[in-house]
Amino acid sequence: MRFTYLITRPEHDDTTHFLSAWSEKTIKLAEENDAKIFDLPRERANKKEFESKIKKFSPNLVMLNGHGDDDIVMGHKNEILIKAGMNENVLKGKIVYALSCRSAKVLGPKSVNAGALNYTGYEDDFIFMYEPNLFTRPLIDRTAALFLEPSNIFIESLIKGNTVQEALDKSKNLLRKNFNTSISTLDQDSTTARFLWWNLRNFVSHGDMDASVG
């Protein structure tokens, strides 16, 4: 299966450090599935390079990591990459996943109206927890994994050829499993369960739920 995968990975604070590290797994899987990959890490996650790559190569699948708000997703050092009413039309014909706070509230629907096949993300803040002593080794942080593995499963399922609906179901099922584990484990902080439920409640998808990269 040949498709094109574009991913932004800003890395300028604790949050983006973790998102970038965990996204490396999706890049590896895309390589194994014969994808053409455009990885925009750190300073390369800027508006000029993002728009250039997306217009020139028209990737099937776009993953946006970074801070956001109702109508924007940002890149490295919070440079705006996509803004509703400014350039959401660059997402036309694409399946988009934004691991970013709030962007599915306004930017998501407006992107679909501008021609995106699908836009999946979060209507409110995406929240995750991590162990400060594992900051330099984020991939072995089991607290962070409770939040970031469900996120990865969504994009990994798409890479494997699943539809958006199938990927969303798998991701939400793991979020529910992690939530149930958290509330049933005595040594887990109740905050963990609360934040997992928060992410599950705010995880939404707009557009064609049968879309796939296959």
mmCIF file of C-alpha atoms in Angstrom:
data_model
loop_
_atom_site.group_PDB
_atom_site.id
_atom_site.type_symbol
_atom_site.label_atom_id
_atom_site.label_comp_id
_atom_site.label_asym_id
_atom_site.label_seq_id
_atom_site.Cartn_x
_atom_site.Cartn_y
_atom_site.Cartn_z
ATOM 1 C CA MET A 1 0.000 0.000 0.000
ATOM 2 C CA ARG A 2 1.589 3.237 -1.164
ATOM 3 C CA PHE A 3 0.451 6.512 0.390
ATOM 4 C CA THR A 4 1.960 9.767 1.583
ATOM 5 C CA TYR A 5 2.165 10.720 5.255
ATOM 6 C CA LEU A 6 3.003 14.233 6.437
ATOM 7 C CA ILE A 7 3.615 14.811 10.142
ATOM 8 C CA THR A 8 4.549 17.919 12.114
ATOM 9 C CA ARG A 9 6.624 17.451 15.273
ATOM 10 C CA PRO A 10 7.404 20.750 17.015
ATOM 11 C CA GLU A 11 9.551 20.299 20.084
ATOM 12 C CA HIS A 12 9.979 23.382 22.231
ATOM 13 C CA ASP A 13 8.406 22.524 25.599
ATOM 14 C CA ASP A 14 7.426 19.537 27.749
ATOM 15 C CA THR A 15 4.192 18.818 25.891
ATOM 16 C CA THR A 16 5.630 18.946 22.390
ATOM 17 C CA HIS A 17 8.671 16.955 23.531
ATOM 18 C CA PHE A 18 6.434 14.029 24.498
ATOM 19 C CA LEU A 19 4.172 14.275 21.436
ATOM 20 C CA SER A 20 7.179 14.346 19.121
ATOM 21 C CA ALA A 21 8.824 11.339 20.747
ATOM 22 C CA TRP A 22 5.686 9.216 20.711
ATOM 23 C CA SER A 23 4.988 10.123 17.083
ATOM 24 C CA GLU A 24 8.253 8.474 16.042
ATOM 25 C CA LYS A 25 6.420 5.151 16.392
ATOM 26 C CA THR A 26 3.905 6.179 13.731
ATOM 27 C CA ILE A 27 6.717 7.190 11.376
ATOM 28 C CA LYS A 28 8.373 3.795 11.778
ATOM 29 C CA LEU A 29 5.095 2.014 11.077
ATOM 30 C CA ALA A 30 4.479 4.168 8.014
ATOM 31 C CA GLU A 31 7.936 3.233 6.714
ATOM 32 C CA GLU A 32 7.106 -0.452 7.208
ATOM 33 C CA ASN A 33 3.899 0.078 5.197
ATOM 34 C CA ASP A 34 5.729 1.587 2.221
ATOM 35 C CA ALA A 35 4.556 5.152 2.823
ATOM 36 C CA LYS A 36 6.297 8.213 1.458
ATOM 37 C CA ILE A 37 6.955 10.278 4.580
ATOM 38 C CA PHE A 38 7.408 13.982 5.093
ATOM 39 C CA ASP A 39 8.519 14.491 8.688
ATOM 40 C CA LEU A 40 8.703 18.106 9.882
ATOM 41 C CA PRO A 41 10.483 18.012 13.262
ATOM 42 C CA ARG A 42 11.431 20.936 15.472
ATOM 43 C CA GLU A 43 12.223 24.120 13.483
ATOM 44 C CA ARG A 44 10.937 22.507 10.273
ATOM 45 C CA ALA A 45 7.421 22.537 11.728
ATOM 46 C CA ASN A 46 6.843 26.033 10.382
ATOM 47 C CA LYS A 47 4.105 27.470 8.185
ATOM 48 C CA LYS A 48 6.254 27.993 5.097
ATOM 49 C CA GLU A 49 7.607 24.444 4.955
ATOM 50 C CA PHE A 50 4.295 22.892 5.966
ATOM 51 C CA GLU A 51 2.370 24.656 3.217
ATOM 52 C CA SER A 52 5.106 23.962 0.677
ATOM 53 C CA LYS A 53 5.146 20.221 1.350
ATOM 54 C CA ILE A 54 1.398 19.837 1.537
ATOM 55 C CA LYS A 55 0.772 21.759 -1.695
ATOM 56 C CA LYS A 56 3.564 20.064 -3.657
ATOM 57 C CA PHE A 57 3.051 16.459 -2.539
ATOM 58 C CA SER A 58 -0.635 16.404 -1.487
ATOM 59 C CA PRO A 59 -0.280 13.768 1.271
ATOM 60 C CA ASN A 60 -3.145 11.360 1.889
ATOM 61 C CA LEU A 61 -2.647 11.504 5.655
ATOM 62 C CA VAL A 62 -1.679 14.504 7.778
ATOM 63 C CA MET A 63 -0.865 14.392 11.482
ATOM 64 C CA LEU A 64 -0.560 17.688 13.323
ATOM 65 C CA ASN A 65 1.191 17.695 16.698
ATOM 66 C CA GLY A 66 1.334 20.918 18.650
ATOM 67 C CA HIS A 67 -0.539 23.444 20.688
ATOM 68 C CA GLY A 68 -3.828 24.766 19.388
ATOM 69 C CA ASP A 69 -7.073 26.573 19.988
ATOM 70 C CA ASP A 70 -10.589 26.471 18.566
ATOM 71 C CA ASP A 71 -9.512 27.642 15.124
ATOM 72 C CA ILE A 72 -5.750 26.996 14.938
ATOM 73 C CA VAL A 73 -2.986 24.425 15.156
ATOM 74 C CA MET A 74 0.537 25.619 15.827
ATOM 75 C CA GLY A 75 3.998 24.372 15.029
ATOM 76 C CA HIS A 76 7.451 24.960 16.481
ATOM 77 C CA LYS A 77 7.569 27.770 19.039
ATOM 78 C CA ASN A 78 3.820 28.185 18.505
ATOM 79 C CA GLU A 79 3.983 29.492 14.944
ATOM 80 C CA ILE A 80 0.508 29.163 13.426
ATOM 81 C CA LEU A 81 0.422 26.453 10.750
ATOM 82 C CA ILE A 82 -3.297 26.256 10.047
ATOM 83 C CA LYS A 83 -5.974 28.807 10.877
ATOM 84 C CA ALA A 84 -9.661 28.708 10.029
ATOM 85 C CA GLY A 85 -10.460 31.452 7.569
ATOM 86 C CA MET A 86 -6.819 31.730 6.509
ATOM 87 C CA ASN A 87 -5.512 28.496 4.949
ATOM 88 C CA GLU A 88 -7.635 25.484 5.925
ATOM 89 C CA ASN A 89 -8.157 24.859 2.205
ATOM 90 C CA VAL A 90 -4.658 23.270 2.060
ATOM 91 C CA LEU A 91 -6.208 20.252 3.784
ATOM 92 C CA LYS A 92 -8.530 19.577 0.845
ATOM 93 C CA GLY A 93 -8.712 15.877 -0.026
ATOM 94 C CA LYS A 94 -6.806 14.785 3.068
ATOM 95 C CA ILE A 95 -7.415 12.752 6.211
ATOM 96 C CA VAL A 96 -6.234 14.852 9.140
ATOM 97 C CA TYR A 97 -5.525 13.993 12.759
ATOM 98 C CA ALA A 98 -4.699 16.879 15.081
ATOM 99 C CA LEU A 99 -3.184 15.981 18.437
ATOM 100 C CA SER A 100 -3.805 19.503 19.571
ATOM 101 C CA CYS A 101 -6.069 21.267 22.049
ATOM 102 C CA ARG A 102 -9.496 22.430 20.887
ATOM 103 C CA SER A 103 -8.890 22.551 17.137
ATOM 104 C CA ALA A 104 -11.698 20.130 16.260
ATOM 105 C CA LYS A 105 -14.231 22.629 17.588
ATOM 106 C CA VAL A 106 -13.951 25.200 14.769
ATOM 107 C CA LEU A 107 -10.988 24.353 12.534
ATOM 108 C CA GLY A 108 -12.158 20.758 12.112
ATOM 109 C CA PRO A 109 -15.610 21.502 10.649
ATOM 110 C CA LYS A 110 -14.268 24.412 8.593
ATOM 111 C CA SER A 111 -11.534 22.191 7.138
ATOM 112 C CA VAL A 112 -14.132 19.639 6.072
ATOM 113 C CA ASN A 113 -16.258 22.411 4.571
ATOM 114 C CA ALA A 114 -13.153 23.475 2.626
ATOM 115 C CA GLY A 115 -12.708 19.950 1.234
ATOM 116 C CA ALA A 116 -10.800 17.881 3.815
ATOM 117 C CA LEU A 117 -11.990 14.263 3.685
ATOM 118 C CA ASN A 118 -11.943 14.026 7.463
ATOM 119 C CA TYR A 119 -10.633 15.962 10.456
ATOM 120 C CA THR A 120 -10.278 14.162 13.775
ATOM 121 C CA GLY A 121 -9.143 15.813 16.969
ATOM 122 C CA TYR A 122 -10.291 17.309 20.249
ATOM 123 C CA GLU A 123 -13.067 19.815 20.884
ATOM 124 C CA ASP A 124 -11.459 20.908 24.148
ATOM 125 C CA ASP A 125 -8.003 20.575 25.688
ATOM 126 C CA PHE A 126 -6.085 17.340 25.141
ATOM 127 C CA ILE A 127 -4.634 16.478 28.542
ATOM 128 C CA PHE A 128 -1.980 13.950 29.461
ATOM 129 C CA MET A 129 0.179 13.208 32.467
ATOM 130 C CA TYR A 130 3.773 12.040 32.651
ATOM 131 C CA GLU A 131 6.481 11.109 35.134
ATOM 132 C CA PRO A 132 8.962 14.008 35.475
ATOM 133 C CA ASN A 133 11.829 11.610 36.223
ATOM 134 C CA LEU A 134 11.281 9.983 32.803
ATOM 135 C CA PHE A 135 11.301 13.210 30.807
ATOM 136 C CA THR A 136 14.413 12.164 28.870
ATOM 137 C CA ARG A 137 12.936 8.693 28.220
ATOM 138 C CA PRO A 138 9.309 9.432 27.297
ATOM 139 C CA LEU A 139 8.682 6.135 25.527
ATOM 140 C CA ILE A 140 9.050 4.094 28.720
ATOM 141 C CA ASP A 141 6.748 6.378 30.734
ATOM 142 C CA ARG A 142 3.733 4.188 31.544
ATOM 143 C CA THR A 143 1.709 7.115 32.837
ATOM 144 C CA ALA A 144 2.138 8.989 29.575
ATOM 145 C CA ALA A 145 1.381 5.765 27.700
ATOM 146 C CA LEU A 146 -2.137 5.667 29.161
ATOM 147 C CA PHE A 147 -2.869 8.817 27.167
ATOM 148 C CA LEU A 148 -0.555 8.608 24.175
ATOM 149 C CA GLU A 149 -0.976 4.957 23.183
ATOM 150 C CA PRO A 150 -4.680 5.511 22.372
ATOM 151 C CA SER A 151 -3.673 8.523 20.297
ATOM 152 C CA ASN A 152 -1.058 6.484 18.439
ATOM 153 C CA ILE A 153 -3.516 3.674 17.800
ATOM 154 C CA PHE A 154 -5.735 6.058 15.864
ATOM 155 C CA ILE A 155 -3.033 7.083 13.407
ATOM 156 C CA GLU A 156 -1.478 3.600 13.323
ATOM 157 C CA SER A 157 -4.837 2.081 12.385
ATOM 158 C CA LEU A 158 -5.137 4.530 9.500
ATOM 159 C CA ILE A 159 -1.615 3.665 8.355
ATOM 160 C CA LYS A 160 -2.643 0.000 8.302
ATOM 161 C CA GLY A 161 -5.541 0.826 5.982
ATOM 162 C CA ASN A 162 -8.434 1.001 8.439
ATOM 163 C CA THR A 163 -11.228 3.502 7.910
ATOM 164 C CA VAL A 164 -11.496 6.567 10.123
ATOM 165 C CA GLN A 165 -14.428 4.987 11.942
ATOM 166 C CA GLU A 166 -12.493 1.798 12.629
ATOM 167 C CA ALA A 167 -9.480 3.776 13.839
ATOM 168 C CA LEU A 168 -11.643 5.975 16.049
ATOM 169 C CA ASP A 169 -13.339 2.951 17.605
ATOM 170 C CA LYS A 170 -9.992 1.310 18.404
ATOM 171 C CA SER A 171 -8.635 4.482 19.936
ATOM 172 C CA LYS A 172 -11.722 5.117 22.052
ATOM 173 C CA ASN A 173 -11.850 1.498 23.194
ATOM 174 C CA LEU A 174 -8.295 1.743 24.512
ATOM 175 C CA LEU A 175 -9.088 5.040 26.225
ATOM 176 C CA ARG A 176 -12.043 3.354 27.938
ATOM 177 C CA LYS A 177 -9.878 0.378 28.931
ATOM 178 C CA ASN A 178 -7.228 2.678 30.401
ATOM 179 C CA PHE A 179 -9.912 4.672 32.196
ATOM 180 C CA ASN A 180 -11.381 1.511 33.737
ATOM 181 C CA THR A 181 -7.920 0.322 34.751
ATOM 182 C CA SER A 182 -7.188 3.667 36.380
ATOM 183 C CA ILE A 183 -10.343 3.767 38.467
ATOM 184 C CA SER A 184 -9.909 0.163 39.599
ATOM 185 C CA THR A 185 -6.258 0.461 40.612
ATOM 186 C CA LEU A 186 -5.848 1.690 44.157
ATOM 187 C CA ASP A 187 -2.423 3.193 43.613
ATOM 188 C CA GLN A 188 -3.552 5.289 40.649
ATOM 189 C CA ASP A 189 -4.229 8.958 41.239
ATOM 190 C CA SER A 190 -7.919 9.625 40.488
ATOM 191 C CA THR A 191 -6.749 12.543 38.378
ATOM 192 C CA THR A 192 -5.478 10.070 35.787
ATOM 193 C CA ALA A 193 -8.920 8.558 35.308
ATOM 194 C CA ARG A 194 -10.557 11.971 35.183
ATOM 195 C CA PHE A 195 -8.236 13.198 32.438
ATOM 196 C CA LEU A 196 -8.625 9.991 30.416
ATOM 197 C CA TRP A 197 -12.394 10.404 30.512
ATOM 198 C CA TRP A 198 -11.997 14.065 29.541
ATOM 199 C CA ASN A 199 -10.008 13.131 26.435
ATOM 200 C CA LEU A 200 -12.491 10.420 25.504
ATOM 201 C CA ARG A 201 -15.409 12.819 25.801
ATOM 202 C CA ASN A 202 -13.745 15.482 23.663
ATOM 203 C CA PHE A 203 -12.328 13.184 20.954
ATOM 204 C CA VAL A 204 -14.417 13.824 17.824
ATOM 205 C CA SER A 205 -14.298 13.268 14.089
ATOM 206 C CA HIS A 206 -15.747 15.388 11.269
ATOM 207 C CA GLY A 207 -16.297 14.385 7.667
ATOM 208 C CA ASP A 208 -16.225 11.029 5.887
ATOM 209 C CA MET A 209 -15.993 8.260 8.475
ATOM 210 C CA ASP A 210 -15.392 5.671 5.726
ATOM 211 C CA ALA A 211 -12.308 7.481 4.443
ATOM 212 C CA SER A 212 -9.029 5.543 4.382
ATOM 213 C CA VAL A 213 -5.568 5.879 2.866
ATOM 214 C CA GLY A 214 -5.927 2.532 1.117
#
